[in-house]
Tab-separated table of C-alpha atoms in Angstrom:
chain	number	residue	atom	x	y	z
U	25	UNK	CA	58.358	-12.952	69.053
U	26	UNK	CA	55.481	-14.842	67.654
U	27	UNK	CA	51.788	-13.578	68.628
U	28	UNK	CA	48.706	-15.722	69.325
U	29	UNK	CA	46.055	-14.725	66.725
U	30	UNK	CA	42.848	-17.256	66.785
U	31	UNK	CA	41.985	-20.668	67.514
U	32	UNK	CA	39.804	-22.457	65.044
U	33	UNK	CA	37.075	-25.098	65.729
U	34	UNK	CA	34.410	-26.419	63.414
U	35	UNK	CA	31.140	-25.985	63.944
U	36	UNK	CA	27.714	-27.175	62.463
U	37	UNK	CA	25.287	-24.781	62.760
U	38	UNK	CA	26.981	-21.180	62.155
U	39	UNK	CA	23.989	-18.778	63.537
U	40	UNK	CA	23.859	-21.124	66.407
U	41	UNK	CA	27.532	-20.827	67.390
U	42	UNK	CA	27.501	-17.295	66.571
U	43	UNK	CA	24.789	-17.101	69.183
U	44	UNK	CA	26.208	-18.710	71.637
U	45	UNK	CA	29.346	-17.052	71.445
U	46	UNK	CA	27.519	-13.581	71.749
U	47	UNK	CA	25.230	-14.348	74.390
U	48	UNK	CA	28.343	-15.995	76.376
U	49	UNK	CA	31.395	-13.866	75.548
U	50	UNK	CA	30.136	-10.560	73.714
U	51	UNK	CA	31.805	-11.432	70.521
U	52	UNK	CA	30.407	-10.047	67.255
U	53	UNK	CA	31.332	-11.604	63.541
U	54	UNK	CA	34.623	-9.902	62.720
U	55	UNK	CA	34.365	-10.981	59.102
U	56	UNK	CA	32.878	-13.896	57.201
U	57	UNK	CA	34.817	-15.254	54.434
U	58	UNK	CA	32.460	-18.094	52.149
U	59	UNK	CA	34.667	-20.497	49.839
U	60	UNK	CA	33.523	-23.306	48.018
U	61	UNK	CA	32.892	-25.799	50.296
U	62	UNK	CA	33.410	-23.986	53.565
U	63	UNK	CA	32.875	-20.719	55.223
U	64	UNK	CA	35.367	-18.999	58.317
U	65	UNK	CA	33.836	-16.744	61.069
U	66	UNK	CA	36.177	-14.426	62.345
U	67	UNK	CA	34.573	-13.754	66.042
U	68	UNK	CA	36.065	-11.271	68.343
U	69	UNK	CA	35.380	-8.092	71.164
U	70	UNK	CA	37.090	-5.398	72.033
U	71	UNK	CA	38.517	-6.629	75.074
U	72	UNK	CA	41.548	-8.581	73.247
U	73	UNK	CA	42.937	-9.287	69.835
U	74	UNK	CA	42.681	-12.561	69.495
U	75	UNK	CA	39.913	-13.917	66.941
U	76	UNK	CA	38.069	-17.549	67.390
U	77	UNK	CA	37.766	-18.557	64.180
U	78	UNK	CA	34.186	-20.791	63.479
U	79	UNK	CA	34.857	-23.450	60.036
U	80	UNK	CA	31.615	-24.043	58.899
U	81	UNK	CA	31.691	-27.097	56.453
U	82	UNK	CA	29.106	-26.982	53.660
U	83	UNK	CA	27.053	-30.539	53.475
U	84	UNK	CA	28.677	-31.671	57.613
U	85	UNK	CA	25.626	-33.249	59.267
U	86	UNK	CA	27.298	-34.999	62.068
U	87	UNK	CA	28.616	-33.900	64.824
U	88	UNK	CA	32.399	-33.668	64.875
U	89	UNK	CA	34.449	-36.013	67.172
U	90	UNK	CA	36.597	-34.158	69.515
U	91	UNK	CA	38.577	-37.024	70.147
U	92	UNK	CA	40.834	-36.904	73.536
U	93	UNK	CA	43.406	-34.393	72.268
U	94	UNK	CA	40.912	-31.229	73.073
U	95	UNK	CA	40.955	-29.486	76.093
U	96	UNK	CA	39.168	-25.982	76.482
U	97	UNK	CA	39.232	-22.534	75.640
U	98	UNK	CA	39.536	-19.994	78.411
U	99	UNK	CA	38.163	-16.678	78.950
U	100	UNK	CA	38.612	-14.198	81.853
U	101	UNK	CA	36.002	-12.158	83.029
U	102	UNK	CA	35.943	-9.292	86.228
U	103	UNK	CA	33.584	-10.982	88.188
U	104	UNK	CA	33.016	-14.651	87.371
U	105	UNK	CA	30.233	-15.074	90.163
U	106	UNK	CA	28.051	-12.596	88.529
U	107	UNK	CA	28.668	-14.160	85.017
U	108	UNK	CA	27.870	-17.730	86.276
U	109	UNK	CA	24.603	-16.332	87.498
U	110	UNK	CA	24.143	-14.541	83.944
U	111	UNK	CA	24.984	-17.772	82.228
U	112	UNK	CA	22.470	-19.970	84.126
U	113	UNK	CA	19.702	-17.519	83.299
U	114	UNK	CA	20.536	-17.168	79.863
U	115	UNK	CA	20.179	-20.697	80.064
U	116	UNK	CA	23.790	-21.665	79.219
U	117	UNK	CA	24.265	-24.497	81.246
U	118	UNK	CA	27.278	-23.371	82.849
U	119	UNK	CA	28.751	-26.339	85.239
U	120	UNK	CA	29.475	-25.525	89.237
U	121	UNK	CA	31.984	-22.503	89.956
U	122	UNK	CA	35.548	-23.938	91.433
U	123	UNK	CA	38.062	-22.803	93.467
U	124	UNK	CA	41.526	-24.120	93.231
U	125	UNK	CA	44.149	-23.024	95.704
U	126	UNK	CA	48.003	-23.424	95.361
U	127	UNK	CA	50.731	-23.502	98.227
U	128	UNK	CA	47.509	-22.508	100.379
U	129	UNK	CA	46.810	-19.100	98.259
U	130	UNK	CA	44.129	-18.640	95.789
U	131	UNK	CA	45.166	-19.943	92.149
U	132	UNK	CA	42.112	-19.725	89.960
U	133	UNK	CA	38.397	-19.081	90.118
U	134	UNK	CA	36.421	-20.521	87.480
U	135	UNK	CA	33.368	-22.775	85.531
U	136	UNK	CA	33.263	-24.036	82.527
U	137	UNK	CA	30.523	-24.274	79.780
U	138	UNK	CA	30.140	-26.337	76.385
U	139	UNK	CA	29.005	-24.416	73.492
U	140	UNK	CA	26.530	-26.001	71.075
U	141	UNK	CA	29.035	-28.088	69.495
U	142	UNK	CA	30.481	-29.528	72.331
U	143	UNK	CA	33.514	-27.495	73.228
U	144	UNK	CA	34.523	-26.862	76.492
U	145	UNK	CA	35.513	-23.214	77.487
U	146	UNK	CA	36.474	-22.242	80.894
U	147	UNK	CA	35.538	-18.845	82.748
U	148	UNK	CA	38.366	-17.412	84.872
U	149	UNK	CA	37.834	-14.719	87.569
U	150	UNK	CA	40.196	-11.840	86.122
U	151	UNK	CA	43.416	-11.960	88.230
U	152	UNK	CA	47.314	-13.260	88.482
U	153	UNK	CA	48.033	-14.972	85.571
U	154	UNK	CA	44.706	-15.166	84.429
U	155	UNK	CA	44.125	-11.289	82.909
């Protein structure tokens, strides 16, 4: 069986992703590994084992084009009411919480949230499918 490790996105302004990422999702520079040319951030928490992985090209000025082919990352959280509220005071910008039922039953709970760079990540109430 394989096993999901890390997703990777690049991003222009490392401390400010790494920011974001903490103030957002608790997660704490695993390792930092600098080449010539281009650094990777290894971010993770102790909730789960996978790692987002932050490429940080040296001399990129403009923002990268996420084209059409993106669609989010997802993290779930215990109480995604209370975290929306943390997120809008930490001044996050999260977008409106949304509830999505299926066969008349609750499917998901969630918001989403761009990070500096522009990347969508969606907050799922902890639950079914989503743990």
């Amino acid at each position: 069986m394989a096993k999901a490790i890390h997703s990777m996105i690049r991003v222009l302004d490392a401390d400010r992703s790494i920011a974001f990422y903490r103030e957002a999702f608790g997660l704490e520079v695993a390792q930092r590994v600098d080449f010539e040319g281009f650094s990777l951030i290894y971010l993770s928490n102790d909730e789960t084992g996978f790692e987002l992985e932050l490429t940080v090209n040296a001399g990129a000025t403009d923002p990268y084009d996420l084209g059409n082919g993106y669609g989010h990352l997802a993290f779930s959280v215990e109480d995604v009411e209370a975290e929306h509220a943390r997120f809008t005071a930490a001044g996050l910008s999260p977008r409106k919480l949304v509830s999505f039922d299926y066969d008349g039953k609750p499917f998901a709970r969630f918001f989403f949230v761009a990070d500096p760079d522009g990347y969508q990540i969606e907050v799922l109430q902890r639950g079914g499918r989503f743990q």
